[in-house]
Coordinates of C-alpha atoms in Angstrom, one line a residue:
X243 CA 3.4 27.7 -3.1
X244 CA 5.4 25.1 -1.1
X245 CA 4.4 22.1 -1.0
X246 CA 3.3 22.3 2.7
X247 CA 1.3 25.1 1.2
X248 CA -0.1 22.8 -1.4
X249 CA -0.8 20.1 1.1
X250 CA -2.6 22.4 3.1
X251 CA -4.3 23.7 0.4
X252 CA -6.1 20.5 -0.7
X253 CA -6.3 18.9 2.8
X254 CA -9.8 20.6 3.2
X255 CA -11.2 18.7 0.1
X256 CA -9.8 15.8 1.6
X257 CA -11.4 15.6 4.9
X258 CA -14.5 17.0 3.4
X259 CA -14.9 14.2 1.5
X260 CA -14.6 12.2 4.9
X261 CA -16.3 14.4 7.2
X262 CA -13.3 15.0 9.3
X263 CA -9.7 13.7 10.0
X264 CA -10.7 10.9 11.8
X265 CA -13.3 10.3 9.4
X266 CA -10.7 10.5 6.8
X267 CA -8.7 7.6 8.4
X268 CA -11.6 5.2 9.3
X269 CA -14.6 6.3 7.1
X270 CA -17.3 4.0 7.9
X271 CA -15.8 1.1 9.8
X272 CA -19.4 0.1 10.3
X273 CA -20.5 0.4 7.2
X274 CA -22.1 -2.5 4.9
X275 CA -19.4 -4.0 2.7
X276 CA -20.5 -4.3 -1.3
X277 CA -21.7 -8.0 -1.9
X278 CA -21.5 -8.0 -5.5
X279 CA -18.9 -6.9 -8.0
X280 CA -17.1 -3.7 -7.5
X281 CA -14.2 -2.1 -9.1
X282 CA -12.6 -1.7 -5.9
X283 CA -12.5 -2.3 -2.0
X284 CA -11.3 -0.3 1.1
X285 CA -10.2 -1.3 4.5
X286 CA -13.4 0.1 6.0
X287 CA -16.3 2.3 3.8
X288 CA -16.2 2.8 0.9
X289 CA -13.2 3.4 -1.6
X290 CA -13.4 7.5 -2.9
X291 CA -13.0 7.3 -6.2
X292 CA -15.9 6.2 -8.5
X293 CA -15.9 3.0 -11.0
X294 CA -15.3 5.6 -14.0
X295 CA -11.8 7.1 -12.4
X296 CA -9.4 8.8 -15.2
X297 CA -6.7 8.8 -12.9
X298 CA -5.4 8.5 -8.9
X299 CA -5.4 11.6 -7.9
X300 CA -2.0 12.4 -7.0
X301 CA -0.8 11.2 -10.5
X302 CA -0.7 13.6 -13.8
X303 CA -2.3 11.9 -16.6
X304 CA -1.3 14.4 -18.8
X305 CA 3.0 13.6 -17.9
X306 CA 5.3 13.5 -20.4
X307 CA 6.5 9.9 -21.3
X308 CA 10.4 9.2 -22.0
X309 CA 14.1 9.9 -19.8
X310 CA 15.2 7.7 -17.1
X311 CA 16.5 8.0 -13.2
X312 CA 19.4 6.5 -11.8
X313 CA 19.4 5.6 -8.1
X314 CA 22.2 4.9 -5.8
X315 CA 22.1 2.1 -3.2
X316 CA 24.7 1.5 -0.5
X317 CA 25.5 -2.5 -0.7
X318 CA 24.3 -5.1 -3.1
X319 CA 22.7 -8.1 -4.6
X320 CA 23.1 -11.8 -5.4
X321 CA 19.5 -12.3 -6.3
X322 CA 16.3 -11.5 -8.8
X323 CA 13.9 -13.2 -6.5
X324 CA 12.9 -10.6 -3.6
X325 CA 10.3 -13.5 -2.7
X326 CA 12.0 -16.1 -0.8
X327 CA 14.3 -16.2 2.1
X328 CA 17.6 -16.6 0.0
X329 CA 19.4 -14.1 -1.2
X330 CA 19.6 -10.2 -1.3
X331 CA 17.2 -8.8 -4.4
X332 CA 17.0 -5.3 -5.6
X333 CA 14.3 -3.3 -4.8
X334 CA 13.4 -2.6 -8.2
X335 CA 12.2 -6.2 -8.8
X336 CA 9.4 -6.2 -7.5
X337 CA 8.1 -2.5 -7.8
X338 CA 8.4 -2.4 -10.9
X339 CA 8.4 -5.7 -12.9
X340 CA 5.9 -7.4 -11.0
X341 CA 1.8 -6.6 -10.6
X342 CA -1.4 -7.6 -8.3
X343 CA -4.6 -8.1 -8.2
X344 CA -5.4 -4.7 -6.7
X345 CA -3.0 -1.6 -6.6
X346 CA -3.1 0.7 -3.9
X347 CA -4.4 4.5 -3.5
X348 CA -1.5 6.2 -1.5
X349 CA -4.4 9.4 -1.1
X350 CA -6.5 7.0 1.4
X351 CA -6.0 5.0 4.6
X352 CA -6.0 1.6 2.9
X353 CA -8.3 1.3 -0.5
X354 CA -7.1 -0.9 -3.4
X355 CA -8.3 -0.7 -6.8
X356 CA -8.5 -3.1 -9.5
X357 CA -5.1 -3.9 -11.8
X358 CA -4.5 -7.6 -12.8
X359 CA -8.2 -7.8 -11.5
X360 CA -11.1 -6.0 -13.3
X361 CA -13.6 -6.9 -10.0
X362 CA -13.5 -7.9 -6.4
X363 CA -16.3 -9.0 -4.8
X364 CA -16.4 -9.8 -1.1
X365 CA -19.9 -9.9 1.8
X366 CA -20.3 -8.0 4.6
X367 CA -18.5 -10.9 6.9
X368 CA -15.9 -10.8 4.6
X369 CA -15.1 -14.3 4.9
X370 CA -14.2 -14.6 1.0
X371 CA -13.3 -12.7 -1.5
X372 CA -13.4 -13.2 -5.6
X373 CA -11.6 -11.8 -8.0
X374 CA -12.2 -11.7 -11.8
X375 CA -9.1 -11.2 -13.9
X376 CA -9.2 -8.8 -17.0
X377 CA -9.0 -10.6 -20.5
X378 CA -5.9 -8.1 -21.2
X379 CA -3.8 -9.1 -18.3
X380 CA -0.3 -10.0 -20.1
X381 CA 3.3 -11.2 -18.7
X382 CA 6.0 -9.2 -20.6
X383 CA 6.6 -12.3 -22.5
X384 CA 3.1 -11.8 -24.1
X385 CA 1.6 -15.0 -22.4
X386 CA -1.6 -14.5 -20.9
X387 CA -2.1 -14.1 -16.9
X388 CA -4.5 -16.8 -15.5
X389 CA -6.6 -18.1 -12.9
X390 CA -3.8 -21.1 -12.7
X391 CA -1.3 -18.2 -12.1
X392 CA -3.3 -16.9 -9.4
X393 CA -3.7 -19.8 -7.3
X394 CA -0.1 -21.1 -8.1
X395 CA 1.6 -17.6 -6.9
X396 CA -1.2 -17.9 -4.0
X397 CA 0.0 -21.4 -3.0
X398 CA 3.9 -21.4 -3.7
X399 CA 4.4 -17.9 -1.8
X400 CA 2.3 -18.9 1.2
X401 CA 4.8 -22.1 1.5
X402 CA 8.2 -21.9 -0.2
X403 CA 7.8 -18.0 -0.1
X404 CA 9.3 -15.6 2.1
X405 CA 8.0 -15.8 5.9
X406 CA 6.1 -13.0 5.2
X407 CA 3.5 -14.7 2.8
X408 CA 2.6 -17.5 4.7
X409 CA -0.2 -16.0 7.5
X410 CA -2.2 -15.5 4.8
X411 CA -1.8 -18.6 3.2
X412 CA -2.7 -20.5 6.4
X413 CA -6.0 -18.4 6.4
X414 CA -7.5 -19.8 3.4
X415 CA -9.4 -22.6 4.0
X416 CA -10.6 -23.2 0.3
X417 CA -9.4 -21.9 -3.3
X418 CA -11.2 -22.7 -6.4
X419 CA -11.9 -21.6 -10.1
X420 CA -15.5 -20.2 -10.5
X421 CA -14.9 -19.1 -14.0
X422 CA -12.8 -19.0 -17.2
X423 CA -11.2 -15.3 -15.0
X424 CA -12.4 -15.8 -11.7
X425 CA -10.9 -16.9 -8.4
X426 CA -12.5 -17.6 -4.6
X427 CA -10.9 -17.6 -1.9
X428 CA -12.7 -18.7 1.7
X429 CA -11.3 -18.2 4.8
X430 CA -11.1 -19.9 8.3
X431 CA -10.6 -17.1 10.1
X432 CA -12.0 -13.6 11.3
X433 CA -10.3 -10.9 9.7
X434 CA -11.6 -8.2 7.9
X435 CA -8.0 -7.7 5.9
X436 CA -7.5 -10.8 4.3
X437 CA -9.7 -9.7 0.6
X438 CA -6.9 -6.5 0.7
X439 CA -4.1 -8.4 1.6
X440 CA -4.6 -11.1 -1.0
X441 CA -5.5 -8.7 -3.8
X442 CA -1.8 -7.4 -3.0
X443 CA 0.3 -10.7 -3.1
X444 CA 2.6 -10.9 -6.3
X445 CA 1.5 -12.8 -9.4
X446 CA 4.1 -14.6 -11.2
X447 CA 4.5 -16.9 -14.1
X448 CA 3.4 -20.6 -13.1
X449 CA 5.0 -22.0 -16.1
X450 CA 9.0 -20.2 -15.2
X451 CA 9.6 -22.3 -12.5
X452 CA 8.4 -25.6 -14.1
X453 CA 11.3 -28.1 -12.8
X454 CA 12.7 -25.7 -10.9
X455 CA 12.8 -25.3 -7.3
X456 CA 11.5 -21.8 -6.1
X457 CA 13.1 -21.5 -2.9
X458 CA 16.9 -21.7 -4.7
X459 CA 18.3 -18.0 -5.1
X460 CA 19.2 -17.3 -8.8
X461 CA 19.7 -14.0 -11.2
X462 CA 17.4 -15.0 -13.6
X463 CA 14.7 -12.7 -13.8
X464 CA 11.4 -13.2 -12.5
X465 CA 9.1 -13.0 -15.3
X466 CA 6.0 -10.6 -14.4
X467 CA 3.1 -8.3 -15.7
X468 CA 4.6 -5.3 -14.6
X469 CA 5.5 -2.1 -16.5
X470 CA 9.0 -2.9 -16.4
X471 CA 11.6 -5.7 -17.7
X472 CA 15.1 -6.4 -16.2
X473 CA 17.0 -5.2 -19.1
X474 CA 21.0 -5.5 -18.0
X475 CA 22.6 -5.9 -14.8
X476 CA 25.9 -6.5 -13.0
X477 CA 25.6 -8.6 -10.0
X478 CA 26.5 -6.3 -6.9
X479 CA 27.1 -2.6 -9.2
X480 CA 23.9 -2.2 -11.1
X481 CA 21.1 -3.0 -12.7
X482 CA 18.6 -1.5 -14.9
X483 CA 15.2 -1.7 -15.8
X484 CA 13.4 -0.8 -19.1
X485 CA 9.9 0.5 -19.9
X486 CA 8.0 -2.5 -21.5
X487 CA 7.0 -0.9 -24.9
X488 CA 3.8 -3.7 -25.0
X489 CA 2.8 -3.6 -21.6
X490 CA -0.8 -4.7 -21.2
X491 CA -1.9 -1.9 -18.7
X492 CA -0.9 1.1 -20.3
X493 CA -3.8 2.7 -20.4
X494 CA -5.4 1.5 -17.5
X495 CA -7.1 4.3 -15.4
X496 CA -5.0 3.7 -12.3
X497 CA -2.1 3.1 -14.5
X498 CA -2.6 6.8 -16.4
X499 CA 0.3 8.9 -15.0
X500 CA 2.3 6.6 -13.3
X501 CA 5.4 4.5 -14.8
X502 CA 6.7 7.9 -17.3
X503 CA 10.1 6.5 -17.6
X504 CA 11.8 4.3 -19.8
X505 CA 14.4 3.7 -18.0
X506 CA 15.3 3.2 -13.8
X507 CA 18.3 2.1 -12.8
X508 CA 20.0 1.6 -9.4
X509 CA 24.1 1.7 -9.2
X510 CA 25.5 0.1 -5.9
X511 CA 28.2 1.3 -4.2
X512 CA 29.9 0.6 -0.9
X513 CA 29.0 3.2 1.3
X514 CA 26.0 5.5 1.9
X515 CA 28.6 8.2 2.1
X516 CA 30.1 7.5 -1.5
X517 CA 26.9 7.0 -3.1
X518 CA 26.1 10.6 -1.7
X519 CA 29.4 11.8 -3.1
X520 CA 28.2 10.1 -7.1
X521 CA 25.2 12.3 -6.4
X522 CA 27.2 15.6 -5.9
X523 CA 29.4 14.4 -8.8
X524 CA 26.3 13.6 -11.1
X525 CA 26.5 10.1 -11.6
X526 CA 23.2 9.5 -9.5
X527 CA 20.0 11.8 -10.2
X528 CA 18.2 11.5 -6.9
X529 CA 19.3 11.2 -2.8
X530 CA 17.0 10.8 -0.3
X531 CA 18.3 12.8 2.8
X532 CA 17.7 11.2 6.3
X533 CA 19.9 13.8 7.9
X534 CA 18.3 17.1 8.8
X535 CA 21.9 19.1 9.6
X536 CA 23.4 17.8 6.4
X537 CA 19.9 19.2 4.2
X538 CA 20.7 22.2 5.8
X539 CA 24.0 22.6 5.7
X540 CA 25.8 20.4 3.0
X541 CA 24.2 21.5 -0.6
X542 CA 26.4 24.0 -1.5
X543 CA 28.0 21.8 -4.3
X544 CA 28.4 23.3 -7.8
X545 CA 25.4 21.6 -9.1
X546 CA 22.9 22.9 -6.8
X547 CA 24.2 26.4 -7.0
X548 CA 23.7 26.3 -10.9
X549 CA 20.1 25.4 -10.5
X550 CA 21.0 21.3 -11.9
X551 CA 19.6 20.0 -9.0
X552 CA 17.0 21.2 -6.9
X553 CA 15.8 20.1 -3.4
X554 CA 12.1 19.0 -2.8
X555 CA 10.2 18.5 0.5
X556 CA 7.1 16.2 0.9
X557 CA 5.0 16.5 3.8
X558 CA 2.9 13.6 5.0
X559 CA 0.4 12.4 7.3
X560 CA 1.3 8.9 8.5
X561 CA 2.6 7.6 12.1
X562 CA 6.1 7.9 12.9
X563 CA 6.4 4.1 13.0
X564 CA 10.1 3.3 15.0
X565 CA 13.0 3.8 13.9
X566 CA 15.9 3.4 16.7
X567 CA 18.2 0.6 18.7
X568 CA 16.4 -2.9 19.1
X569 CA 17.4 -5.3 21.7
X570 CA 17.3 -8.7 21.2
X571 CA 15.7 -10.0 23.6
X572 CA 16.3 -13.8 23.0
X573 CA 19.4 -13.1 24.5
X574 CA 19.3 -13.7 28.3
X575 CA 20.7 -10.3 29.2
X576 CA 18.2 -8.0 27.9
X577 CA 15.1 -10.2 29.1
X578 CA 14.7 -8.0 32.1
X579 CA 12.9 -4.8 31.5
X580 CA 14.8 -3.1 33.9
X581 CA 17.8 -3.7 32.0
X582 CA 16.2 -2.3 28.5
X583 CA 14.8 0.7 30.6
X584 CA 18.5 1.3 32.2
X585 CA 19.8 1.2 28.7
X586 CA 17.2 3.5 27.1
X587 CA 18.5 6.3 29.9
X588 CA 21.7 5.4 29.7
X589 CA 20.8 6.9 26.0
X590 CA 21.4 10.5 25.6
X591 CA 19.0 11.7 22.7
X592 CA 19.4 15.1 23.0
X593 CA 22.9 14.8 22.7
X594 CA 22.8 12.7 19.9
X595 CA 20.2 14.3 18.0
X596 CA 22.2 17.6 18.3
X597 CA 25.4 16.5 17.6
X598 CA 24.4 14.3 14.4
X599 CA 21.0 16.1 13.3
X600 CA 21.6 19.7 14.5
X601 CA 18.4 18.8 16.6
X602 CA 16.2 19.5 13.7
X603 CA 13.5 16.4 13.7
X604 CA 11.8 15.3 16.6
X605 CA 12.2 11.9 18.6
X606 CA 9.5 9.0 18.3
X607 CA 7.6 9.4 20.9
X608 CA 5.4 6.0 20.4
X609 CA 4.9 3.3 17.7
X610 CA 2.0 5.4 16.1
X611 CA 3.2 9.3 17.1
X612 CA 2.3 12.1 14.6
X613 CA -1.2 10.3 14.0
X614 CA -4.7 9.4 15.8
X615 CA -3.3 6.1 16.5
X616 CA -0.9 7.3 18.9
X617 CA -1.3 6.5 22.5
X618 CA -1.6 8.9 25.0
X619 CA 1.3 9.2 27.3
X620 CA -1.2 9.3 30.8
X621 CA -2.6 6.4 32.5
X622 CA -5.1 4.2 29.8
X623 CA -8.6 5.4 30.0
X624 CA -11.5 4.2 28.3
X625 CA -11.8 1.3 25.7
X626 CA -7.9 1.5 25.7
X627 CA -8.1 0.4 29.6
X628 CA -10.6 -2.1 28.9
X629 CA -8.7 -3.1 26.4
X630 CA -6.0 -4.1 28.6
X631 CA -7.4 -4.4 32.1
X632 CA -7.3 -8.6 31.1
X633 CA -4.2 -8.6 30.5
X634 CA -3.2 -5.9 33.8
X635 CA -0.8 -8.8 35.5
X636 CA 1.5 -9.2 32.8
X637 CA 2.3 -5.9 31.1
X638 CA 5.0 -4.5 31.6
X639 CA 5.4 -1.2 34.3
X640 CA 3.8 1.9 32.4
X641 CA 1.5 0.5 29.8
X642 CA -1.2 0.8 31.9
X643 CA -0.1 3.7 34.5
X644 CA 1.7 5.5 31.4
X645 CA 5.0 5.3 29.9
X646 CA 7.1 8.3 28.2
X647 CA 11.0 8.2 27.0
X648 CA 13.4 9.8 29.8
X649 CA 14.7 13.3 28.5
X650 CA 18.2 14.3 29.4
X651 CA 19.6 18.3 30.0
X652 CA 21.5 17.8 26.8
X653 CA 24.7 18.0 28.3
X654 CA 27.0 15.4 27.1
X655 CA 27.8 13.5 30.6
X656 CA 23.8 12.7 31.1
X657 CA 24.7 12.7 34.9
X658 CA 21.0 12.1 35.9
X659 CA 20.5 9.4 32.9
X660 CA 23.3 7.5 34.3
X661 CA 22.5 7.5 37.5
X662 CA 19.1 6.3 37.0
X663 CA 20.5 3.8 34.4
X664 CA 23.0 2.1 37.6
X665 CA 20.1 1.9 39.7
X666 CA 17.8 0.2 37.6
X667 CA 20.6 -2.3 36.5
X668 CA 21.3 -2.7 40.4
X669 CA 17.8 -4.0 40.7
X670 CA 18.2 -6.4 38.1
X671 CA 21.2 -8.0 39.6
X672 CA 24.1 -6.4 38.0
X673 CA 26.6 -4.5 39.9
X674 CA 30.1 -2.7 38.6
X675 CA 33.5 -4.9 39.8
X676 CA 37.1 -3.5 38.9
X677 CA 35.0 -1.4 36.6
X678 CA 33.1 -4.1 34.8
X679 CA 29.5 -4.6 34.9
X680 CA 28.8 -8.0 35.7
X681 CA 25.6 -10.4 37.1
X682 CA 25.6 -12.7 40.0
X683 CA 27.6 -15.5 37.9
X684 CA 30.2 -13.0 37.7
X685 CA 29.7 -13.1 33.5
X686 CA 30.4 -9.2 32.2
X687 CA 27.7 -7.4 30.3
X688 CA 28.9 -7.1 27.0
X689 CA 26.9 -5.9 23.7
X690 CA 27.4 -6.7 20.2
X691 CA 26.0 -3.9 18.0
X692 CA 25.5 -5.0 14.4
X693 CA 25.7 -2.5 11.6
X694 CA 26.0 -2.7 8.2
X695 CA 28.9 -1.2 6.1
X696 CA 28.1 2.0 4.9
X697 CA 25.9 2.7 7.5
X698 CA 27.8 5.7 8.9
X699 CA 25.5 7.4 10.9
X700 CA 24.6 4.5 12.7
X701 CA 28.1 3.9 13.4
X702 CA 28.3 7.4 14.7
X703 CA 25.2 7.1 16.9
X704 CA 26.8 3.4 18.3
X705 CA 30.4 5.6 19.2
X706 CA 28.6 7.9 21.2
X707 CA 26.7 5.5 23.1
X708 CA 29.5 3.4 23.8
X709 CA 31.4 6.0 25.4
X710 CA 27.9 6.0 28.0
X711 CA 27.3 2.8 28.1
X712 CA 31.3 2.2 29.4
X713 CA 30.4 4.5 32.1
X714 CA 28.3 1.8 33.5
X715 CA 30.6 -0.8 32.9
X716 CA 29.0 -1.8 29.8
X717 CA 31.3 -2.8 26.1
X718 CA 29.6 -2.2 23.2
X719 CA 31.7 -3.7 20.7
X720 CA 30.7 -2.8 16.9
X721 CA 30.7 -5.4 14.3
X722 CA 30.6 -4.0 10.3
X723 CA 29.8 -6.9 7.9
X724 CA 28.6 -6.3 4.5
X725 CA 24.8 -6.1 3.3
X726 CA 24.7 -9.8 2.4
X727 CA 25.9 -10.9 6.0
X728 CA 23.8 -8.2 7.4
X729 CA 20.9 -9.4 5.8
X730 CA 21.4 -13.3 6.9
X731 CA 22.6 -12.5 10.3
X732 CA 19.4 -10.1 11.3
X733 CA 16.4 -13.1 9.2
X734 CA 18.4 -15.3 12.2
X735 CA 18.1 -12.7 14.5
X736 CA 22.0 -13.4 15.0
X737 CA 23.2 -9.8 16.5
X738 CA 22.5 -8.7 20.2
X739 CA 21.5 -5.0 19.2
X740 CA 21.1 -3.5 15.2
X741 CA 18.9 -0.8 14.1
X742 CA 15.6 -1.0 13.0
X743 CA 13.4 1.3 10.8
X744 CA 9.9 -0.3 10.6
X745 CA 7.4 2.0 8.6
X746 CA 3.6 1.8 10.3
X747 CA 0.2 3.2 8.1
X748 CA -2.8 4.8 8.8
X749 CA -4.7 1.3 8.6
X750 CA -2.1 -1.2 10.3
X751 CA -3.4 -5.0 9.8
X752 CA -2.4 -8.1 9.4
X753 CA 1.7 -7.1 9.2
X754 CA 1.4 -6.6 12.8
X755 CA 2.1 -10.0 13.2
X756 CA 5.4 -10.0 11.0
X757 CA 6.0 -7.0 13.1
X758 CA 5.4 -8.3 16.8
X759 CA 3.9 -11.7 16.5
X760 CA 5.3 -14.6 18.8
X761 CA 6.3 -16.6 15.9
X762 CA 8.7 -14.4 15.3
X763 CA 10.4 -15.5 18.3
X764 CA 11.9 -18.8 16.1
X765 CA 10.8 -18.3 12.9
X766 CA 13.2 -16.9 11.0
X767 CA 13.1 -14.1 8.5
X768 CA 10.2 -11.9 10.2
X769 CA 10.6 -8.4 11.5
X770 CA 10.4 -9.0 14.9
X771 CA 14.0 -8.6 15.7
X772 CA 13.3 -7.7 19.0
X773 CA 11.9 -10.8 19.9
X774 CA 8.5 -9.5 21.3
X775 CA 6.5 -12.7 22.7
X776 CA 3.6 -10.8 24.3
X777 CA -0.2 -12.3 24.6
X778 CA -1.1 -8.9 25.2
X779 CA 0.3 -7.5 22.2
X780 CA -1.4 -10.6 20.2
X781 CA -4.7 -9.7 21.0
X782 CA -4.7 -6.4 20.4
X783 CA -3.8 -7.3 16.6
X784 CA -6.7 -9.8 16.9
X785 CA -8.8 -6.7 18.1
X786 CA -7.7 -4.1 15.8
X787 CA -8.3 -6.6 12.8
X788 CA -12.1 -7.5 13.8
X789 CA -13.0 -3.9 15.1
X790 CA -16.7 -3.2 14.7
X791 CA -16.5 0.3 14.8
X792 CA -13.7 3.0 14.9
X793 CA -13.7 3.9 18.4
X794 CA -12.9 0.2 19.3
X795 CA -10.3 0.1 16.0
X796 CA -8.3 3.8 17.4
X797 CA -8.6 1.9 21.2
X798 CA -7.0 -1.3 19.8
X799 CA -3.9 0.4 18.2
X800 CA -3.1 2.8 20.8
X801 CA -3.6 -0.3 23.4
X802 CA -1.1 -2.0 21.0
X803 CA 1.4 1.1 21.2
X804 CA 1.3 1.0 24.8
X805 CA 2.2 -2.3 25.6
X806 CA 5.0 -1.9 22.7
X807 CA 6.3 1.2 24.4
X808 CA 6.3 -0.2 27.8
X809 CA 8.2 -3.3 26.6
X810 CA 10.9 -1.1 26.1
X811 CA 12.2 -3.1 23.3
X812 CA 13.7 -0.1 21.4
X813 CA 15.7 3.0 22.0
X814 CA 14.0 5.6 19.4
X815 CA 15.8 7.6 17.2
X816 CA 13.9 10.7 15.2
X817 CA 11.4 10.9 12.9
X818 CA 10.6 13.3 10.7
X819 CA 7.0 14.4 9.3
X820 CA 8.7 14.9 5.6
X821 CA 10.7 13.5 3.0
X822 CA 13.8 15.1 1.8
X823 CA 14.7 14.7 -1.4
X824 CA 17.7 16.5 -4.2
X825 CA 16.9 15.7 -7.4
X826 CA 17.9 16.5 -10.9
X827 CA 15.7 19.8 -12.2
X828 CA 14.6 17.6 -14.9
X829 CA 12.9 15.1 -12.5
X830 CA 9.2 16.5 -11.8
X831 CA 6.3 15.2 -9.9
X832 CA 2.9 16.6 -9.1
X833 CA 1.7 19.4 -7.5
X834 CA -1.1 17.6 -6.0
X835 CA 0.1 15.1 -3.1
X836 CA -0.9 12.2 -1.9
X837 CA -1.8 12.0 1.9
X838 CA 1.2 9.5 2.5
X839 CA 3.2 11.8 1.0
X840 CA 6.7 10.2 -0.2
X841 CA 5.5 6.5 0.6
X842 CA 6.8 3.6 -1.4
X843 CA 7.3 3.8 -5.0
X844 CA 6.1 7.4 -5.2
X845 CA 9.7 8.0 -6.4
X846 CA 9.5 6.8 -9.8
X847 CA 5.9 5.5 -9.9
X848 CA 4.5 9.3 -10.4
X849 CA 7.5 11.2 -11.5
X850 CA 8.4 12.2 -14.7
X851 CA 11.0 13.9 -16.5
X852 CA 10.8 17.2 -18.5
X853 CA 13.7 19.2 -19.7

């Protein structure tokens, strides 16, 4: 049975539990929330698992323990604190060494179950949340996780941590200890998601940072309560995480069948192409393939033919998100939507996709495509229209009338696209003089495309795009920088164009502020690389956060989708409705896949080693 067939085989049971696909995503939106301590909390409705569940449905509680996995990464790291703005930390630090009050089940749209906290309590209005810590919760040094640690973590992250933590902290009116192991947060805004977001905040050890500046980048490992500790590392070259033999949560039902490997290691290389060669040579154990053409043609190396390496496809049911070339609208040349539309027409997606990807994966047609939350491409109707109508005078063309990406004939010349781009640029005041596109002041249209070293696919895309733009009189200059410079420059929005990927879930919430909120126009470190400043988008975020029923929630997300697409902030690329993983045959994962498929920590969280 293929993995796709396995997903289809369990889908009826999932849907039956919720009633229908839409109900699965948004079940019980208007249902009252428990007003007493509970073992878990769902964004909408009730948790699917009972208080006495024995394991998450997509974990194998009988999975063998032991073994290791070695990942390959391009770039490097210079910090072991992923919770601040400075420095670049390995992905595994937050994933493997730190725990939160609640943990997420990726077999539900947005449901959390107790981890550090044994219970969570809120009310129908969700204007407060109270957590009670487990008595046995311990940091890796053996010290107990206390209410003081929780309260300090919330405040330090909300004030000195990365900007992604600030919004939630600013919505907390009071924070108080209510018992030896209990803490209550009361909110100052109407935001139904806040209890869940508090539950997902990293809990750090206060004592470790006494006398230290939390904002300073450091190679001192952060003490956490997670399953692994930092074992050995060499900055920029490798880092090894070792399973903590005294991990306090090893027998917790939420973690049964998870974190089965004794060692998780990340080796760093200068280029993604080198990482793939290292995988073929047996130096690393897993490779996540993002190119469908290579997936079909480049896996005939000896380890594969001998069966030492296998390929697995992991289907999913989540939105496409956005993966594309982003225009930094803080730059004056991109301020006019007609200019952005022209550059979208100039990008010959069909030719690029066929050249680099064998045309195997479809184009992203909206931010929430591939899901019930995705917009329609025709005129807005019903509740979507009602939500958009008050902003009709300021919305970009297409938000209400309907908007779709241009489709070329697939030929390299893309004459129709270039003609349309030329007309739009002229409308916006740009004309060609002596082969160079200039505005009325005579300024040439020049673009710097910022790319991290090792991103060979993005370089190929940019080279094809540069040739198309040259026909318009536009100069596109590719700037390659190392991973540290790339991080610093994108955090400061110091680029004209770059490639950005943002994953979106079946339960969009407060993270939307980080992606599209106007604070990100000037505040460094957000995901709003495009510099989006849209009162309409922000109102849709407020509406979806406080939706009283399923219809309003879906309509608000679809309206937001329309605003973002009609804003022409990205040149969308492609997406896959499955992940493609090549890995050592000795690395296994459960047949029962979660609805999110290969998401966040799926590998290595539920994987195991079996010779």
